[in-house]
Short mmCIF file of C-alpha atoms in Angstrom, two decimals:
data_model
loop_
_atom_site.label_atom_id
_atom_site.label_comp_id
_atom_site.label_asym_id
_atom_site.label_seq_id
_atom_site.Cartn_x
_atom_site.Cartn_y
_atom_site.Cartn_z
CA MET A 909 -4.26 -35.57 -4.94
CA VAL A 910 -3.31 -31.67 -3.77
CA ASN A 911 -4.59 -30.59 -0.52
CA ASP A 912 -5.19 -27.19 0.80
CA GLN A 913 -1.67 -26.55 1.99
CA ASP A 914 -0.06 -27.45 -1.25
CA LEU A 915 -2.59 -25.64 -2.97
CA LEU A 916 -1.69 -22.45 -1.28
CA HIS A 917 1.78 -22.82 -1.28
CA LEU A 918 1.29 -23.20 -5.16
CA GLN A 919 -0.85 -20.23 -5.45
CA LYS A 920 2.23 -18.54 -3.46
CA ARG A 921 4.72 -19.43 -5.56
CA GLN A 922 2.32 -18.07 -9.01
CA LEU A 923 2.05 -15.08 -7.25
CA MET A 924 5.68 -14.28 -6.31
CA ALA A 925 6.42 -15.69 -10.24
CA LEU A 926 5.34 -12.44 -11.55
CA PRO A 927 6.07 -8.83 -10.73
CA PHE A 928 3.14 -7.53 -8.54
CA PHE A 929 1.93 -3.96 -8.40
CA TYR A 930 -0.95 -1.48 -7.06
CA ILE A 931 -3.94 0.26 -8.61
CA PRO A 932 -6.07 2.47 -6.68
CA ALA A 933 -9.42 1.38 -8.19
CA PHE A 934 -10.72 -1.41 -10.04
CA GLU A 935 -14.20 -2.83 -10.58
CA SER A 936 -15.21 -6.37 -11.02
CA GLY A 937 -15.63 -7.54 -14.86
CA GLN A 938 -13.55 -4.71 -15.70
CA ARG A 939 -11.41 -5.60 -19.00
CA VAL A 940 -8.87 -3.17 -19.53
CA VAL A 941 -6.54 -1.17 -16.68
CA THR A 942 -3.95 1.91 -17.71
CA LEU A 943 -1.75 2.17 -15.33
CA ASP A 944 -0.62 5.61 -13.62
CA GLU A 945 2.87 7.02 -14.75
CA ASP A 946 5.06 5.63 -11.94
CA THR A 947 3.99 2.55 -12.40
CA SER A 948 3.84 2.36 -15.97
CA LYS A 949 7.64 3.55 -15.69
CA HIS A 950 8.60 0.88 -13.55
CA VAL A 951 7.26 -1.73 -15.49
CA VAL A 952 8.07 -0.37 -19.18
CA SER A 953 11.32 1.15 -18.08
CA VAL A 954 12.77 -0.51 -15.33
CA LEU A 955 11.36 -3.71 -15.96
CA ARG A 956 11.66 -3.80 -19.73
CA MET A 957 8.60 -5.42 -20.01
CA GLN A 958 6.63 -5.78 -23.28
CA LYS A 959 3.65 -6.34 -25.02
CA GLY A 960 2.03 -9.84 -24.09
CA GLU A 961 3.88 -10.23 -20.51
CA GLN A 962 2.13 -10.85 -17.75
CA LEU A 963 2.33 -9.34 -14.09
CA HIS A 964 0.17 -9.15 -11.13
CA LEU A 965 -2.17 -6.01 -9.84
CA THR A 966 -4.47 -5.66 -6.54
CA ASN A 967 -6.33 -2.57 -5.30
CA GLY A 968 -6.06 -3.81 -1.77
CA GLU A 969 -9.18 -4.82 -1.15
CA GLY A 970 -8.92 -8.22 -2.07
CA TYR A 971 -8.74 -8.50 -5.70
CA LEU A 972 -5.72 -10.38 -7.46
CA LEU A 973 -5.61 -10.13 -11.37
CA THR A 974 -3.40 -11.34 -13.80
CA ALA A 975 -3.29 -8.87 -16.68
CA GLU A 976 -1.28 -9.02 -19.74
CA VAL A 977 0.62 -6.05 -21.59
CA ALA A 978 -0.98 -4.25 -24.23
CA ASP A 979 0.51 -1.01 -25.02
CA ASP A 980 3.79 -0.77 -23.36
CA HIS A 981 3.95 3.16 -23.01
CA ARG A 982 6.27 4.47 -20.65
CA LYS A 983 3.70 6.96 -19.34
CA LYS A 984 0.57 5.21 -19.78
CA CYS A 985 0.90 1.20 -19.94
CA VAL A 986 -2.10 -0.58 -20.93
CA VAL A 987 -3.07 -4.20 -19.48
CA ASN A 988 -5.67 -6.16 -19.93
CA ILE A 989 -7.06 -8.51 -17.34
CA VAL A 990 -7.01 -12.01 -18.30
CA GLU A 991 -7.67 -13.56 -14.78
CA GLU A 992 -10.09 -11.89 -12.10
CA ARG A 993 -9.53 -13.68 -8.56
CA PHE A 994 -11.17 -12.40 -5.13
CA VAL A 995 -9.52 -13.14 -2.20
CA ALA A 996 -11.84 -12.96 1.10
CA HIS A 997 -10.90 -11.14 3.99
CA ASN A 998 -10.24 -12.90 7.24
CA THR A 999 -13.70 -12.42 9.40
CA ARG A 1000 -11.75 -11.11 12.17
CA LYS A 1001 -10.90 -7.43 11.95
CA VAL A 1002 -8.09 -6.41 14.21
CA THR A 1003 -7.67 -2.47 14.74
CA VAL A 1004 -4.69 -0.73 16.23
CA ALA A 1005 -5.20 2.97 17.48
CA ILE A 1006 -1.64 4.38 18.01
CA SER A 1007 -0.34 7.85 19.07
CA LEU A 1008 1.35 9.84 16.52
CA LEU A 1009 4.88 9.74 17.63
CA LYS A 1010 7.61 12.63 17.97
CA ASN A 1011 9.83 10.49 15.29
CA ALA A 1012 7.48 9.74 12.30
CA SER A 1013 10.16 7.43 11.23
CA ARG A 1014 9.00 5.06 14.08
CA LEU A 1015 5.27 5.56 13.15
CA GLU A 1016 6.33 4.63 9.68
CA TRP A 1017 8.23 1.68 10.84
CA PHE A 1018 5.19 0.56 12.37
CA LEU A 1019 3.04 1.29 9.63
CA GLU A 1020 5.27 -1.39 7.93
CA LYS A 1021 5.11 -4.41 9.88
CA ALA A 1022 1.14 -4.03 10.96
CA THR A 1023 0.68 -4.32 7.42
CA GLU A 1024 3.30 -7.21 6.80
CA ILE A 1025 1.33 -8.71 9.79
CA GLY A 1026 -1.89 -8.11 7.99
CA ILE A 1027 -3.84 -6.06 10.64
CA SER A 1028 -7.45 -4.21 9.26
CA GLU A 1029 -7.27 -0.83 10.62
CA ILE A 1030 -4.74 1.61 12.22
CA VAL A 1031 -5.94 4.76 13.64
CA PRO A 1032 -3.29 7.60 14.56
CA LEU A 1033 -4.25 8.85 17.81
CA LEU A 1034 -4.13 12.53 19.37
CA CYS A 1035 -3.43 12.28 22.98
CA GLU A 1036 -2.82 14.35 25.84
CA ARG A 1037 1.28 13.88 25.37
CA THR A 1038 1.40 12.90 21.49
CA GLU A 1039 4.10 15.37 21.06
CA ARG A 1040 3.70 15.44 17.15
CA GLN A 1041 0.38 16.79 15.34
CA HIS A 1042 1.66 16.94 11.54
CA PHE A 1043 0.44 13.47 9.88
CA ARG A 1044 1.34 12.93 6.02
CA TYR A 1045 -1.07 10.89 4.93
CA ASP A 1046 -0.23 10.53 1.21
CA ARG A 1047 3.45 9.43 2.93
CA MET A 1048 1.80 6.96 5.11
CA GLN A 1049 -0.41 5.61 2.41
CA GLY A 1050 2.26 4.85 0.30
CA ILE A 1051 4.09 2.97 2.86
CA LEU A 1052 1.22 0.65 3.44
CA ILE A 1053 0.80 0.23 -0.25
CA SER A 1054 4.72 -1.07 -0.65
CA ALA A 1055 4.40 -3.08 2.57
CA MET A 1056 1.22 -4.41 1.40
CA LEU A 1057 3.32 -5.61 -2.06
CA GLN A 1058 6.41 -6.68 -0.46
CA SER A 1059 4.39 -9.23 1.54
CA GLN A 1060 2.42 -10.43 -1.33
CA GLN A 1061 -1.12 -9.44 0.05
CA VAL A 1062 -4.28 -8.26 -1.44
CA TRP A 1063 -5.77 -6.54 1.46
CA MET A 1064 -4.69 -3.40 2.61
CA PRO A 1065 -5.07 -1.87 6.20
CA LYS A 1066 -7.71 1.19 6.20
CA LEU A 1067 -5.53 4.08 7.53
CA HIS A 1068 -7.47 6.69 9.02
CA GLU A 1069 -7.10 10.51 9.48
CA PRO A 1070 -5.87 11.32 13.32
CA GLN A 1071 -8.58 11.06 15.52
CA PRO A 1072 -8.70 12.43 19.06
CA LEU A 1073 -8.59 9.95 21.93
CA LEU A 1074 -11.48 10.64 23.69
CA GLN A 1075 -13.53 10.87 20.57
CA LEU A 1076 -12.57 7.24 19.47
CA VAL A 1077 -13.00 5.86 22.69
CA GLU A 1078 -16.94 7.06 23.04
CA GLN A 1079 -17.18 5.97 19.30
CA ALA A 1080 -15.87 2.76 19.59
CA THR A 1081 -17.99 -0.46 18.34
CA GLN A 1082 -15.75 -3.63 18.30
CA GLN A 1083 -16.41 -6.61 19.99
CA GLN A 1084 -13.33 -6.52 22.37
CA LYS A 1085 -11.79 -3.29 23.31
CA PHE A 1086 -8.01 -3.00 25.18
CA ILE A 1087 -5.77 -0.01 26.35
CA ALA A 1088 -2.31 -0.77 27.20
CA HIS A 1089 -0.95 1.45 29.71
CA CYS A 1090 1.98 1.81 32.02
CA LEU A 1091 0.10 2.47 35.30
CA GLU A 1092 0.54 -0.26 38.33
CA GLU A 1093 -2.80 -0.71 38.27
CA GLU A 1094 -4.63 -4.13 37.87
CA ARG A 1095 -4.42 -5.28 34.26
CA THR A 1096 -4.68 -8.52 32.19
CA SER A 1097 -2.25 -10.09 30.06
CA LEU A 1098 -3.36 -9.43 26.31
CA ALA A 1099 -2.01 -12.86 25.40
CA THR A 1100 -5.11 -14.54 27.10
CA ALA A 1101 -7.38 -11.48 27.12
CA VAL A 1102 -8.15 -12.06 23.69
CA ASN A 1103 -11.15 -14.32 22.29
CA VAL A 1104 -10.54 -15.63 18.63
CA ASN A 1105 -14.28 -16.73 18.38
CA MET A 1106 -15.06 -12.59 18.44
CA THR A 1107 -15.16 -11.07 15.41
CA SER A 1108 -13.29 -7.27 15.98
CA GLN A 1109 -10.95 -6.33 18.54
CA ILE A 1110 -9.07 -2.94 19.15
CA ILE A 1111 -6.41 -1.99 21.05
CA LEU A 1112 -5.22 1.73 22.06
CA ILE A 1113 -1.31 2.69 22.31
CA GLY A 1114 -0.41 5.40 23.76
CA PRO A 1115 2.63 7.99 22.83
CA GLU A 1116 5.86 8.52 24.71
CA GLY A 1117 4.97 8.76 28.27
CA ASP A 1118 1.90 6.85 28.43
CA PHE A 1119 -1.55 7.99 28.14
CA SER A 1120 -2.86 10.54 31.10
CA LYS A 1121 -4.61 8.87 34.48
CA ALA A 1122 -7.96 10.81 32.98
CA GLU A 1123 -7.47 9.04 29.66
CA ILE A 1124 -6.98 5.80 30.89
CA ASP A 1125 -9.98 6.42 33.33
CA HIS A 1126 -12.10 7.66 30.07
CA ALA A 1127 -11.29 4.35 28.38
CA LEU A 1128 -12.23 1.83 31.15
CA ALA A 1129 -15.14 4.16 31.62
CA HIS A 1130 -16.19 2.78 28.08
CA ASN A 1131 -15.31 -0.99 28.70
CA PHE A 1132 -12.01 -1.02 27.58
CA ALA A 1133 -10.07 -3.58 29.42
CA PRO A 1134 -6.50 -2.86 30.62
CA VAL A 1135 -3.69 -5.10 29.48
CA ILE A 1136 -0.07 -5.47 29.26
CA LEU A 1137 1.98 -6.73 26.14
CA GLY A 1138 5.02 -8.30 28.17
CA GLU A 1139 7.12 -8.00 31.53
CA THR A 1140 9.26 -4.98 29.81
CA ARG A 1141 8.26 -1.42 28.71
CA LEU A 1142 8.32 -1.21 25.15
CA ARG A 1143 8.43 1.72 22.87
CA THR A 1144 4.92 2.99 21.12
CA GLU A 1145 5.88 1.64 17.87
CA THR A 1146 7.04 -1.94 19.48
CA ALA A 1147 3.98 -1.91 21.29
CA GLY A 1148 2.00 -1.56 18.27
CA VAL A 1149 3.82 -4.55 16.44
CA VAL A 1150 3.87 -6.86 19.65
CA ALA A 1151 -0.01 -5.77 20.22
CA ALA A 1152 -0.94 -6.32 16.38
CA THR A 1153 1.08 -9.77 16.62
CA LEU A 1154 -0.86 -10.84 19.48
CA LEU A 1155 -4.21 -9.82 18.28
CA SER A 1156 -3.71 -11.31 14.93
CA ILE A 1157 -2.69 -15.03 16.14
CA ARG A 1158 -5.26 -17.46 15.39
#
């Protein structure tokens, strides 16, 4: 008899046995998919897949599709869907709202790791001390897609456009709301503050130089609880990964 753990490992091996690609749109019951040019090139020219060979597809919204190459065209590869599975998302939704960084590669690193961890949403923040305002959404979305595929997942975090911190604080509706800051004030460890029985959490991670006192006071006035992430002072992107990990532990 196969138990749940063995079944999970079996499904993982089956998933990893076939090449895994992203498609931006899929409707349940759809039987034919034409891959975009980049994916078609990878399937046909790089992997040299031919008619009849199988691969996996996901739309990043829970669908895991097994497909068979029907037309191995290098620019418009057509596949037939032979199996459709929907994997339910975890009931807890974790959102990390993190300041844009002067060094964009550090934010990109955070996006990759947060996707691997499996959080639900990422909100880039514009704070008083945020030094970089430019945000290349398409590039950042591409990083999420690559990280999702690399980590063999079928859910991709929702990436928002940058938002002013004060606006986000006033609109946040999560059941638990946290702000990680460095001021020497009373704060609780995030590791002990998380209530795993609540279905949604959000944490605010500030820029280099931390949040301003006014920003912290505004968050506290809107029921954000002040927390620390550990005993050392962390870079913004590291703090984001630590927070994502602590919030995702079940």
